[in-house]
Amino acid sequence: MTLTIGVDVGGTKVAAGVVDVEGEVRAQLRRDTPADDVARTRDVIVEVVKELAAEHEVAAVGIGAAGWIDADRSTVLFAPNIAWRDEPLRDYVGNAVGLPVIVENDANVAAWAEFRYGAARDADDSMVLFTIGTGVGGGIVLGGELLRGAHGIAAELGHMLSVPEGHLCGCGRLGCIEQYASGNALVRFARAGARQEPARATILLDLAGGDVEAVSGPMVTAAARSGDPVSATAFAQIGHWLGIGLADMAQILDPQVLVVGGGVVEAGDLLMGPTRRSFMDALAARAKIPVAEIRPAELGNSAGMVGAADLARRR
């Protein structure tokens, strides 16, 4: 059985696992990411790969990195949360560990994992993934292949325009969906609601010690689950915008399945309910024409490792 290693590199952690052809993680390691130290970050990746490869016979390594990756899947062109700029990560790690290596965007590897082994494993042609975390990421599978684009940076779904002249996004544009359907947006909506209607945010404010600026995403989720009206409304707001984004993908690509992943999805129907309603409202004019089903992601924190490992196997 061919085993490969998948490495998920984020701004705070490096998670690596040995993955088999069924998508099962046989062994895994986790290290903190020294995000401001390029050399040390590379070496942490090498360390975890070597440690896993010493115990398992592996054929290749896949690395999922939060950033823009070139079309050759070799160089991190830019990473917003790690000090990588034109970083030749594939060659560095490959030379250090003596194994074939590919490098891919972290949302792309998660999308591939959900297509192969997760929420869209019954699909044979197409899927779109939105990842809802601090920001909004995405991945697209078309014709059974991961869509990378001419320059390797396709599927930046978080930067679709939602609100003309809206909130400033980290990418420099105004009104990107990331500013309306992300974890950061959830907190912004909840804080605004608590300021405007504190009487409807008593549970949330209690959790925050009465300080609106101390409100966090987990607090909003906990308060919404306990019946806090302002927190529930904040989820409805991000679900509204997410549903519209999903409807746009249904109109443009007509995928078999639409998957929503990321940390915010743990809120369950608090998010998925408003999202599905907004999605159907946006597509109401399509009447009985079939559209993709919206499903929550299934693989959670292992998606990055599993997807990167499987892409390495298919290199």
PDB file of C-alpha atoms in Angstrom:
ATOM      1  CA  MET A   1       0.000   0.000   0.000  1.00  0.00           C
ATOM      2  CA  THR A   2       1.448   3.364  -1.057  1.00  0.00           C
ATOM      3  CA  LEU A   3       1.885   5.763   1.833  1.00  0.00           C
ATOM      4  CA  THR A   4       2.577   9.460   1.422  1.00  0.00           C
ATOM      5  CA  ILE A   5       3.095  12.332   3.826  1.00  0.00           C
ATOM      6  CA  GLY A   6       0.858  15.378   3.894  1.00  0.00           C
ATOM      7  CA  VAL A   7       2.019  18.562   5.624  1.00  0.00           C
ATOM      8  CA  ASP A   8      -0.402  21.359   6.490  1.00  0.00           C
ATOM      9  CA  VAL A   9       1.488  24.608   7.094  1.00  0.00           C
ATOM     10  CA  GLY A  10      -0.424  27.480   8.670  1.00  0.00           C
ATOM     11  CA  GLY A  11       0.458  30.655  10.475  1.00  0.00           C
ATOM     12  CA  THR A  12       0.436  28.963  13.883  1.00  0.00           C
ATOM     13  CA  LYS A  13       1.080  25.251  13.334  1.00  0.00           C
ATOM     14  CA  VAL A  14       2.730  22.687  11.096  1.00  0.00           C
ATOM     15  CA  ALA A  15       0.738  19.441  11.076  1.00  0.00           C
ATOM     16  CA  ALA A  16       2.067  16.406   9.214  1.00  0.00           C
ATOM     17  CA  GLY A  17       0.649  12.939   8.735  1.00  0.00           C
ATOM     18  CA  VAL A  18       1.282   9.642   7.001  1.00  0.00           C
ATOM     19  CA  VAL A  19      -1.760   8.941   4.827  1.00  0.00           C
ATOM     20  CA  ASP A  20      -2.790   5.753   3.030  1.00  0.00           C
ATOM     21  CA  VAL A  21      -4.715   5.338  -0.243  1.00  0.00           C
ATOM     22  CA  GLU A  22      -8.022   5.258   1.643  1.00  0.00           C
ATOM     23  CA  GLY A  23      -7.368   8.697   3.099  1.00  0.00           C
ATOM     24  CA  GLU A  24      -6.684   7.363   6.584  1.00  0.00           C
ATOM     25  CA  VAL A  25      -4.054   9.158   8.663  1.00  0.00           C
ATOM     26  CA  ARG A  26      -1.749   6.438  10.029  1.00  0.00           C
ATOM     27  CA  ALA A  27       0.482   8.692  12.124  1.00  0.00           C
ATOM     28  CA  GLN A  28       0.824  12.405  12.663  1.00  0.00           C
ATOM     29  CA  LEU A  29       2.952  15.107  14.274  1.00  0.00           C
ATOM     30  CA  ARG A  30       2.364  18.747  15.125  1.00  0.00           C
ATOM     31  CA  ARG A  31       4.778  21.616  15.689  1.00  0.00           C
ATOM     32  CA  ASP A  32       4.411  25.358  16.230  1.00  0.00           C
ATOM     33  CA  THR A  33       5.126  27.492  13.167  1.00  0.00           C
ATOM     34  CA  PRO A  34       7.955  30.020  13.603  1.00  0.00           C
ATOM     35  CA  ALA A  35       6.101  32.219  11.120  1.00  0.00           C
ATOM     36  CA  ASP A  36       8.543  35.137  11.170  1.00  0.00           C
ATOM     37  CA  ASP A  37      11.581  32.934  10.508  1.00  0.00           C
ATOM     38  CA  VAL A  38      11.738  31.593   6.954  1.00  0.00           C
ATOM     39  CA  ALA A  39      14.666  29.242   7.516  1.00  0.00           C
ATOM     40  CA  ARG A  40      13.257  27.822  10.733  1.00  0.00           C
ATOM     41  CA  THR A  41       9.835  27.230   9.171  1.00  0.00           C
ATOM     42  CA  ARG A  42      11.450  25.244   6.357  1.00  0.00           C
ATOM     43  CA  ASP A  43      13.460  23.260   8.859  1.00  0.00           C
ATOM     44  CA  VAL A  44      10.396  22.416  10.963  1.00  0.00           C
ATOM     45  CA  ILE A  45       8.776  20.947   7.834  1.00  0.00           C
ATOM     46  CA  VAL A  46      11.902  18.919   7.117  1.00  0.00           C
ATOM     47  CA  GLU A  47      12.060  17.703  10.727  1.00  0.00           C
ATOM     48  CA  VAL A  48       8.500  16.373  10.813  1.00  0.00           C
ATOM     49  CA  VAL A  49       8.843  14.719   7.398  1.00  0.00           C
ATOM     50  CA  LYS A  50      12.088  13.012   8.374  1.00  0.00           C
ATOM     51  CA  GLU A  51      10.639  11.820  11.671  1.00  0.00           C
ATOM     52  CA  LEU A  52       7.590  10.294   9.976  1.00  0.00           C
ATOM     53  CA  ALA A  53       9.603   8.846   7.079  1.00  0.00           C
ATOM     54  CA  ALA A  54      11.940   7.125   9.551  1.00  0.00           C
ATOM     55  CA  GLU A  55       9.016   5.060  10.848  1.00  0.00           C
ATOM     56  CA  HIS A  56       7.049   4.533   7.618  1.00  0.00           C
ATOM     57  CA  GLU A  57       7.974   3.690   4.048  1.00  0.00           C
ATOM     58  CA  VAL A  58       6.620   6.674   2.136  1.00  0.00           C
ATOM     59  CA  ALA A  59       6.735   7.528  -1.572  1.00  0.00           C
ATOM     60  CA  ALA A  60       6.282  11.300  -1.683  1.00  0.00           C
ATOM     61  CA  VAL A  61       5.454  14.440   0.282  1.00  0.00           C
ATOM     62  CA  GLY A  62       2.703  16.981  -0.297  1.00  0.00           C
ATOM     63  CA  ILE A  63       2.783  20.375   1.409  1.00  0.00           C
ATOM     64  CA  GLY A  64      -0.300  22.558   1.769  1.00  0.00           C
ATOM     65  CA  ALA A  65       0.735  26.144   2.458  1.00  0.00           C
ATOM     66  CA  ALA A  66      -1.383  29.199   3.211  1.00  0.00           C
ATOM     67  CA  GLY A  67      -0.360  31.397   0.311  1.00  0.00           C
ATOM     68  CA  TRP A  68      -0.109  31.746  -3.450  1.00  0.00           C
ATOM     69  CA  ILE A  69       1.723  28.868  -5.107  1.00  0.00           C
ATOM     70  CA  ASP A  70       3.169  28.968  -8.627  1.00  0.00           C
ATOM     71  CA  ALA A  71       1.823  26.822 -11.469  1.00  0.00           C
ATOM     72  CA  ASP A  72       4.654  24.292 -11.087  1.00  0.00           C
ATOM     73  CA  ARG A  73       3.619  23.614  -7.488  1.00  0.00           C
ATOM     74  CA  SER A  74       7.139  24.364  -6.343  1.00  0.00           C
ATOM     75  CA  THR A  75       7.404  27.948  -5.083  1.00  0.00           C
ATOM     76  CA  VAL A  76       5.415  29.910  -2.508  1.00  0.00           C
ATOM     77  CA  LEU A  77       5.039  33.243  -4.277  1.00  0.00           C
ATOM     78  CA  PHE A  78       3.558  35.026  -1.278  1.00  0.00           C
ATOM     79  CA  ALA A  79       2.215  33.928   2.099  1.00  0.00           C
ATOM     80  CA  PRO A  80       0.203  36.436   4.147  1.00  0.00           C
ATOM     81  CA  ASN A  81       0.879  34.832   7.543  1.00  0.00           C
ATOM     82  CA  ILE A  82       4.384  33.430   7.019  1.00  0.00           C
ATOM     83  CA  ALA A  83       7.476  35.354   5.913  1.00  0.00           C
ATOM     84  CA  TRP A  84       7.666  33.530   2.550  1.00  0.00           C
ATOM     85  CA  ARG A  85       8.310  35.551  -0.596  1.00  0.00           C
ATOM     86  CA  ASP A  86       9.246  33.578  -3.755  1.00  0.00           C
ATOM     87  CA  GLU A  87      10.241  30.698  -1.507  1.00  0.00           C
ATOM     88  CA  PRO A  88      11.481  27.576  -3.444  1.00  0.00           C
ATOM     89  CA  LEU A  89       9.942  25.260  -0.880  1.00  0.00           C
ATOM     90  CA  ARG A  90       9.610  22.143  -3.047  1.00  0.00           C
ATOM     91  CA  ASP A  91      13.282  21.939  -3.918  1.00  0.00           C
ATOM     92  CA  TYR A  92      14.471  22.793  -0.426  1.00  0.00           C
ATOM     93  CA  VAL A  93      12.378  20.141   1.290  1.00  0.00           C
ATOM     94  CA  GLY A  94      12.901  17.576  -1.478  1.00  0.00           C
ATOM     95  CA  ASN A  95      16.675  17.907  -1.330  1.00  0.00           C
ATOM     96  CA  ALA A  96      16.630  17.688   2.461  1.00  0.00           C
ATOM     97  CA  VAL A  97      14.444  14.581   2.767  1.00  0.00           C
ATOM     98  CA  GLY A  98      15.302  12.747  -0.460  1.00  0.00           C
ATOM     99  CA  LEU A  99      11.689  12.369  -1.600  1.00  0.00           C
ATOM    100  CA  PRO A 100       9.542  13.853  -4.381  1.00  0.00           C
ATOM    101  CA  VAL A 101       7.663  16.910  -3.086  1.00  0.00           C
ATOM    102  CA  ILE A 102       4.772  19.035  -4.315  1.00  0.00           C
ATOM    103  CA  VAL A 103       3.570  22.320  -2.827  1.00  0.00           C
ATOM    104  CA  GLU A 104      -0.049  23.422  -3.075  1.00  0.00           C
ATOM    105  CA  ASN A 105      -2.332  26.091  -1.620  1.00  0.00           C
ATOM    106  CA  ASP A 106      -3.885  25.052   1.698  1.00  0.00           C
ATOM    107  CA  ALA A 107      -7.496  25.604   0.583  1.00  0.00           C
ATOM    108  CA  ASN A 108      -6.835  23.607  -2.591  1.00  0.00           C
ATOM    109  CA  VAL A 109      -5.565  20.608  -0.653  1.00  0.00           C
ATOM    110  CA  ALA A 110      -8.570  20.776   1.668  1.00  0.00           C
ATOM    111  CA  ALA A 111     -10.883  20.905  -1.350  1.00  0.00           C
ATOM    112  CA  TRP A 112      -9.200  17.888  -2.884  1.00  0.00           C
ATOM    113  CA  ALA A 113      -9.496  15.963   0.378  1.00  0.00           C
ATOM    114  CA  GLU A 114     -13.230  16.667   0.604  1.00  0.00           C
ATOM    115  CA  PHE A 115     -13.694  15.671  -3.051  1.00  0.00           C
ATOM    116  CA  ARG A 116     -11.790  12.409  -2.685  1.00  0.00           C
ATOM    117  CA  TYR A 117     -12.619  11.322   0.843  1.00  0.00           C
ATOM    118  CA  GLY A 118     -15.016  13.742   2.493  1.00  0.00           C
ATOM    119  CA  ALA A 119     -18.317  15.491   1.906  1.00  0.00           C
ATOM    120  CA  ALA A 120     -18.150  15.181  -1.905  1.00  0.00           C
ATOM    121  CA  ARG A 121     -16.688  11.668  -2.160  1.00  0.00           C
ATOM    122  CA  ASP A 122     -19.757  10.520  -4.107  1.00  0.00           C
ATOM    123  CA  ALA A 123     -19.095  13.144  -6.795  1.00  0.00           C
ATOM    124  CA  ASP A 124     -17.091  12.105  -9.832  1.00  0.00           C
ATOM    125  CA  ASP A 125     -16.832  15.398 -11.693  1.00  0.00           C
ATOM    126  CA  SER A 126     -17.036  18.636  -9.758  1.00  0.00           C
ATOM    127  CA  MET A 127     -17.159  20.375  -6.396  1.00  0.00           C
ATOM    128  CA  VAL A 128     -16.633  23.862  -4.975  1.00  0.00           C
ATOM    129  CA  LEU A 129     -15.367  24.363  -1.421  1.00  0.00           C
ATOM    130  CA  PHE A 130     -15.684  27.551   0.611  1.00  0.00           C
ATOM    131  CA  THR A 131     -13.564  27.543   3.767  1.00  0.00           C
ATOM    132  CA  ILE A 132     -14.886  29.900   6.424  1.00  0.00           C
ATOM    133  CA  GLY A 133     -12.292  30.773   9.015  1.00  0.00           C
ATOM    134  CA  THR A 134     -10.633  34.055   9.933  1.00  0.00           C
ATOM    135  CA  GLY A 135     -11.019  34.824   6.239  1.00  0.00           C
ATOM    136  CA  VAL A 136     -12.631  32.985   3.335  1.00  0.00           C
ATOM    137  CA  GLY A 137     -10.724  30.545   1.143  1.00  0.00           C
ATOM    138  CA  GLY A 138     -11.797  28.226  -1.604  1.00  0.00           C
ATOM    139  CA  GLY A 139     -11.009  25.351  -3.903  1.00  0.00           C
ATOM    140  CA  ILE A 140     -12.592  24.121  -7.129  1.00  0.00           C
ATOM    141  CA  VAL A 141     -12.585  20.678  -8.722  1.00  0.00           C
ATOM    142  CA  LEU A 142     -13.751  20.487 -12.359  1.00  0.00           C
ATOM    143  CA  GLY A 143     -13.698  17.419 -14.560  1.00  0.00           C
ATOM    144  CA  GLY A 144     -12.194  15.473 -11.674  1.00  0.00           C
ATOM    145  CA  GLU A 145      -9.156  17.762 -11.548  1.00  0.00           C
ATOM    146  CA  LEU A 146      -8.155  20.508  -9.145  1.00  0.00           C
ATOM    147  CA  LEU A 147      -8.506  23.900 -10.824  1.00  0.00           C
ATOM    148  CA  ARG A 148      -5.263  25.842 -10.436  1.00  0.00           C
ATOM    149  CA  GLY A 149      -5.473  28.426 -13.213  1.00  0.00           C
ATOM    150  CA  ALA A 150      -2.861  29.703 -15.635  1.00  0.00           C
ATOM    151  CA  HIS A 151      -0.594  31.012 -12.876  1.00  0.00           C
ATOM    152  CA  GLY A 152      -1.422  28.542 -10.121  1.00  0.00           C
ATOM    153  CA  ILE A 153      -3.524  30.900  -7.999  1.00  0.00           C
ATOM    154  CA  ALA A 154      -7.105  30.097  -9.016  1.00  0.00           C
ATOM    155  CA  ALA A 155     -10.074  29.804  -6.630  1.00  0.00           C
ATOM    156  CA  GLU A 156      -9.413  32.790  -4.372  1.00  0.00           C
ATOM    157  CA  LEU A 157     -13.144  32.756  -3.682  1.00  0.00           C
ATOM    158  CA  GLY A 158     -12.872  35.035  -0.665  1.00  0.00           C
ATOM    159  CA  HIS A 159     -12.062  37.921  -2.961  1.00  0.00           C
ATOM    160  CA  MET A 160     -15.173  37.853  -5.093  1.00  0.00           C
ATOM    161  CA  LEU A 161     -16.918  41.217  -4.928  1.00  0.00           C
ATOM    162  CA  SER A 162     -20.025  41.190  -2.726  1.00  0.00           C
ATOM    163  CA  VAL A 163     -20.634  44.825  -1.764  1.00  0.00           C
ATOM    164  CA  PRO A 164     -19.416  47.553  -4.139  1.00  0.00           C
ATOM    165  CA  GLU A 165     -17.466  50.175  -2.163  1.00  0.00           C
ATOM    166  CA  GLY A 166     -17.877  48.018   0.949  1.00  0.00           C
ATOM    167  CA  HIS A 167     -15.431  47.222   3.735  1.00  0.00           C
ATOM    168  CA  LEU A 168     -11.732  47.361   2.906  1.00  0.00           C
ATOM    169  CA  CYS A 169     -10.277  43.886   2.446  1.00  0.00           C
ATOM    170  CA  GLY A 170      -6.735  42.813   3.223  1.00  0.00           C
ATOM    171  CA  CYS A 171      -6.206  42.260  -0.499  1.00  0.00           C
ATOM    172  CA  GLY A 172      -6.710  45.993  -1.107  1.00  0.00           C
ATOM    173  CA  ARG A 173     -10.160  45.810  -2.704  1.00  0.00           C
ATOM    174  CA  LEU A 174     -13.400  47.062  -1.222  1.00  0.00           C
ATOM    175  CA  GLY A 175     -16.340  44.773  -0.507  1.00  0.00           C
ATOM    176  CA  CYS A 176     -14.877  41.273  -0.922  1.00  0.00           C
ATOM    177  CA  ILE A 177     -17.027  38.420   0.379  1.00  0.00           C
ATOM    178  CA  GLU A 178     -14.300  37.719   2.938  1.00  0.00           C
ATOM    179  CA  GLN A 179     -15.407  40.904   4.694  1.00  0.00           C
ATOM    180  CA  TYR A 180     -18.995  39.650   5.003  1.00  0.00           C
ATOM    181  CA  ALA A 181     -18.923  35.855   5.354  1.00  0.00           C
ATOM    182  CA  SER A 182     -15.827  35.133   7.479  1.00  0.00           C
ATOM    183  CA  GLY A 183     -15.108  34.604  11.145  1.00  0.00           C
ATOM    184  CA  ASN A 184     -13.867  38.168  11.347  1.00  0.00           C
ATOM    185  CA  ALA A 185     -17.134  39.362   9.803  1.00  0.00           C
ATOM    186  CA  LEU A 186     -19.109  37.333  12.353  1.00  0.00           C
ATOM    187  CA  VAL A 187     -17.328  39.119  15.191  1.00  0.00           C
ATOM    188  CA  ARG A 188     -17.758  42.523  13.551  1.00  0.00           C
ATOM    189  CA  PHE A 189     -21.491  41.979  13.058  1.00  0.00           C
ATOM    190  CA  ALA A 190     -21.912  40.740  16.641  1.00  0.00           C
ATOM    191  CA  ARG A 191     -19.995  43.644  18.149  1.00  0.00           C
ATOM    192  CA  ALA A 192     -22.010  46.133  16.121  1.00  0.00           C
ATOM    193  CA  GLY A 193     -25.266  44.496  17.224  1.00  0.00           C
ATOM    194  CA  ALA A 194     -24.199  44.479  20.862  1.00  0.00           C
ATOM    195  CA  ARG A 195     -23.390  48.193  20.728  1.00  0.00           C
ATOM    196  CA  GLN A 196     -26.678  49.076  19.047  1.00  0.00           C
ATOM    197  CA  GLU A 197     -28.948  46.733  21.026  1.00  0.00           C
ATOM    198  CA  PRO A 198     -27.242  45.677  24.266  1.00  0.00           C
ATOM    199  CA  ALA A 199     -30.549  44.445  25.677  1.00  0.00           C
ATOM    200  CA  ARG A 200     -30.637  41.773  22.942  1.00  0.00           C
ATOM    201  CA  ALA A 201     -27.028  40.781  23.568  1.00  0.00           C
ATOM    202  CA  THR A 202     -27.049  40.069  27.288  1.00  0.00           C
ATOM    203  CA  ILE A 203     -25.699  36.524  26.960  1.00  0.00           C
ATOM    204  CA  LEU A 204     -22.917  37.623  24.616  1.00  0.00           C
ATOM    205  CA  LEU A 205     -21.964  40.589  26.798  1.00  0.00           C
ATOM    206  CA  ASP A 206     -21.887  38.404  29.892  1.00  0.00           C
ATOM    207  CA  LEU A 207     -19.422  36.091  28.155  1.00  0.00           C
ATOM    208  CA  ALA A 208     -17.315  39.115  27.184  1.00  0.00           C
ATOM    209  CA  GLY A 209     -17.334  40.577  30.700  1.00  0.00           C
ATOM    210  CA  GLY A 210     -19.414  43.511  29.489  1.00  0.00           C
ATOM    211  CA  ASP A 211     -16.704  44.622  27.043  1.00  0.00           C
ATOM    212  CA  VAL A 212     -17.916  44.694  23.446  1.00  0.00           C
ATOM    213  CA  GLU A 213     -14.341  44.817  22.158  1.00  0.00           C
ATOM    214  CA  ALA A 214     -13.589  41.543  23.975  1.00  0.00           C
ATOM    215  CA  VAL A 215     -16.212  39.647  21.948  1.00  0.00           C
ATOM    216  CA  SER A 216     -14.637  36.724  20.043  1.00  0.00           C
ATOM    217  CA  GLY A 217     -15.883  34.174  17.539  1.00  0.00           C
ATOM    218  CA  PRO A 218     -16.235  31.328  20.075  1.00  0.00           C
ATOM    219  CA  MET A 219     -18.215  33.680  22.321  1.00  0.00           C
ATOM    220  CA  VAL A 220     -20.614  34.500  19.491  1.00  0.00           C
ATOM    221  CA  THR A 221     -21.107  30.807  18.791  1.00  0.00           C
ATOM    222  CA  ALA A 222     -21.688  29.958  22.449  1.00  0.00           C
ATOM    223  CA  ALA A 223     -24.085  32.861  22.906  1.00  0.00           C
ATOM    224  CA  ALA A 224     -26.038  32.005  19.760  1.00  0.00           C
ATOM    225  CA  ARG A 225     -26.415  28.415  20.943  1.00  0.00           C
ATOM    226  CA  SER A 226     -27.795  29.766  24.222  1.00  0.00           C
ATOM    227  CA  GLY A 227     -30.402  31.881  22.446  1.00  0.00           C
ATOM    228  CA  ASP A 228     -28.677  35.270  22.261  1.00  0.00           C
ATOM    229  CA  PRO A 229     -30.600  37.204  19.549  1.00  0.00           C
ATOM    230  CA  VAL A 230     -27.731  39.456  18.461  1.00  0.00           C
ATOM    231  CA  SER A 231     -25.364  36.497  18.077  1.00  0.00           C
ATOM    232  CA  ALA A 232     -27.938  34.524  16.071  1.00  0.00           C
ATOM    233  CA  THR A 233     -28.424  37.570  13.841  1.00  0.00           C
ATOM    234  CA  ALA A 234     -24.666  37.778  13.263  1.00  0.00           C
ATOM    235  CA  PHE A 235     -24.705  34.192  11.992  1.00  0.00           C
ATOM    236  CA  ALA A 236     -27.692  35.010   9.800  1.00  0.00           C
ATOM    237  CA  GLN A 237     -25.758  37.909   8.300  1.00  0.00           C
ATOM    238  CA  ILE A 238     -22.693  35.903   7.325  1.00  0.00           C
ATOM    239  CA  GLY A 239     -24.960  33.064   6.137  1.00  0.00           C
ATOM    240  CA  HIS A 240     -26.779  35.521   3.881  1.00  0.00           C
ATOM    241  CA  TRP A 241     -23.582  36.560   2.124  1.00  0.00           C
ATOM    242  CA  LEU A 242     -22.181  33.044   1.992  1.00  0.00           C
ATOM    243  CA  GLY A 243     -25.387  31.776   0.397  1.00  0.00           C
ATOM    244  CA  ILE A 244     -25.123  34.425  -2.299  1.00  0.00           C
ATOM    245  CA  GLY A 245     -21.513  33.444  -2.979  1.00  0.00           C
ATOM    246  CA  LEU A 246     -22.481  29.794  -3.268  1.00  0.00           C
ATOM    247  CA  ALA A 247     -25.319  30.726  -5.621  1.00  0.00           C
ATOM    248  CA  ASP A 248     -22.836  32.583  -7.821  1.00  0.00           C
ATOM    249  CA  MET A 249     -20.702  29.434  -8.029  1.00  0.00           C
ATOM    250  CA  ALA A 250     -23.780  27.361  -8.886  1.00  0.00           C
ATOM    251  CA  GLN A 251     -24.634  29.745 -11.716  1.00  0.00           C
ATOM    252  CA  ILE A 252     -21.107  29.960 -13.086  1.00  0.00           C
ATOM    253  CA  LEU A 253     -19.811  26.393 -12.693  1.00  0.00           C
ATOM    254  CA  ASP A 254     -22.855  24.169 -12.027  1.00  0.00           C
ATOM    255  CA  PRO A 255     -20.875  21.809  -9.750  1.00  0.00           C
ATOM    256  CA  GLN A 256     -22.222  18.539  -8.429  1.00  0.00           C
ATOM    257  CA  VAL A 257     -21.640  19.512  -4.796  1.00  0.00           C
ATOM    258  CA  LEU A 258     -20.997  22.702  -2.826  1.00  0.00           C
ATOM    259  CA  VAL A 259     -19.055  22.192   0.410  1.00  0.00           C
ATOM    260  CA  VAL A 260     -18.633  24.632   3.295  1.00  0.00           C
ATOM    261  CA  GLY A 261     -15.653  24.051   5.576  1.00  0.00           C
ATOM    262  CA  GLY A 262     -13.510  25.902   8.083  1.00  0.00           C
ATOM    263  CA  GLY A 263     -13.761  26.568  11.786  1.00  0.00           C
ATOM    264  CA  VAL A 264     -16.988  28.573  11.672  1.00  0.00           C
ATOM    265  CA  VAL A 265     -18.832  25.535  10.274  1.00  0.00           C
ATOM    266  CA  GLU A 266     -18.638  23.947  13.715  1.00  0.00           C
ATOM    267  CA  ALA A 267     -21.587  26.203  14.570  1.00  0.00           C
ATOM    268  CA  GLY A 268     -23.745  23.803  12.546  1.00  0.00           C
ATOM    269  CA  ASP A 269     -27.227  24.962  11.616  1.00  0.00           C
ATOM    270  CA  LEU A 270     -26.600  28.413  13.087  1.00  0.00           C
ATOM    271  CA  LEU A 271     -24.598  29.012   9.907  1.00  0.00           C
ATOM    272  CA  MET A 272     -25.825  26.372   7.492  1.00  0.00           C
ATOM    273  CA  GLY A 273     -29.520  27.193   7.970  1.00  0.00           C
ATOM    274  CA  PRO A 274     -29.251  30.863   6.895  1.00  0.00           C
ATOM    275  CA  THR A 275     -26.766  29.891   4.204  1.00  0.00           C
ATOM    276  CA  ARG A 276     -29.115  27.383   2.581  1.00  0.00           C
ATOM    277  CA  ARG A 277     -32.055  29.805   2.752  1.00  0.00           C
ATOM    278  CA  SER A 278     -30.050  32.600   1.155  1.00  0.00           C
ATOM    279  CA  PHE A 279     -28.768  30.207  -1.510  1.00  0.00           C
ATOM    280  CA  MET A 280     -32.265  29.075  -2.483  1.00  0.00           C
ATOM    281  CA  ASP A 281     -33.612  32.639  -2.438  1.00  0.00           C
ATOM    282  CA  ALA A 282     -30.814  33.718  -4.781  1.00  0.00           C
ATOM    283  CA  LEU A 283     -31.651  30.885  -7.197  1.00  0.00           C
ATOM    284  CA  ALA A 284     -35.445  31.096  -6.912  1.00  0.00           C
ATOM    285  CA  ALA A 285     -35.798  32.134 -10.559  1.00  0.00           C
ATOM    286  CA  ARG A 286     -34.224  28.857 -11.678  1.00  0.00           C
ATOM    287  CA  ALA A 287     -37.445  27.098 -10.636  1.00  0.00           C
ATOM    288  CA  LYS A 288     -37.008  23.328 -10.927  1.00  0.00           C
ATOM    289  CA  ILE A 289     -33.628  23.313 -12.655  1.00  0.00           C
ATOM    290  CA  PRO A 290     -31.359  21.109 -10.499  1.00  0.00           C
ATOM    291  CA  VAL A 291     -28.664  22.773  -8.425  1.00  0.00           C
ATOM    292  CA  ALA A 292     -25.830  21.476  -6.271  1.00  0.00           C
ATOM    293  CA  GLU A 293     -26.482  20.347  -2.723  1.00  0.00           C
ATOM    294  CA  ILE A 294     -24.751  22.321   0.025  1.00  0.00           C
ATOM    295  CA  ARG A 295     -22.932  20.094   2.510  1.00  0.00           C
ATOM    296  CA  PRO A 296     -20.724  20.779   5.522  1.00  0.00           C
ATOM    297  CA  ALA A 297     -17.137  19.576   5.234  1.00  0.00           C
ATOM    298  CA  GLU A 298     -16.394  16.278   6.965  1.00  0.00           C
ATOM    299  CA  LEU A 299     -12.638  16.006   7.401  1.00  0.00           C
ATOM    300  CA  GLY A 300     -12.026  18.904   9.772  1.00  0.00           C
ATOM    301  CA  ASN A 301      -8.427  19.579  10.747  1.00  0.00           C
ATOM    302  CA  SER A 302      -7.133  16.516   8.883  1.00  0.00           C
ATOM    303  CA  ALA A 303      -8.237  17.794   5.456  1.00  0.00           C
ATOM    304  CA  GLY A 304      -4.968  19.610   4.765  1.00  0.00           C
ATOM    305  CA  MET A 305      -2.808  16.586   5.504  1.00  0.00           C
ATOM    306  CA  VAL A 306      -5.064  14.163   3.622  1.00  0.00           C
ATOM    307  CA  GLY A 307      -5.416  16.327   0.529  1.00  0.00           C
ATOM    308  CA  ALA A 308      -1.730  17.202   0.310  1.00  0.00           C
ATOM    309  CA  ALA A 309      -0.740  13.550   0.723  1.00  0.00           C
ATOM    310  CA  ASP A 310      -3.143  12.383  -1.972  1.00  0.00           C
ATOM    311  CA  LEU A 311      -1.991  15.045  -4.434  1.00  0.00           C
ATOM    312  CA  ALA A 312       1.597  13.962  -3.786  1.00  0.00           C
ATOM    313  CA  ARG A 313       0.605  10.372  -4.530  1.00  0.00           C
ATOM    314  CA  ARG A 314      -0.869  11.539  -7.862  1.00  0.00           C
ATOM    315  CA  ARG A 315       2.065  13.782  -8.728  1.00  0.00           C
TER     316      ARG A 315
END
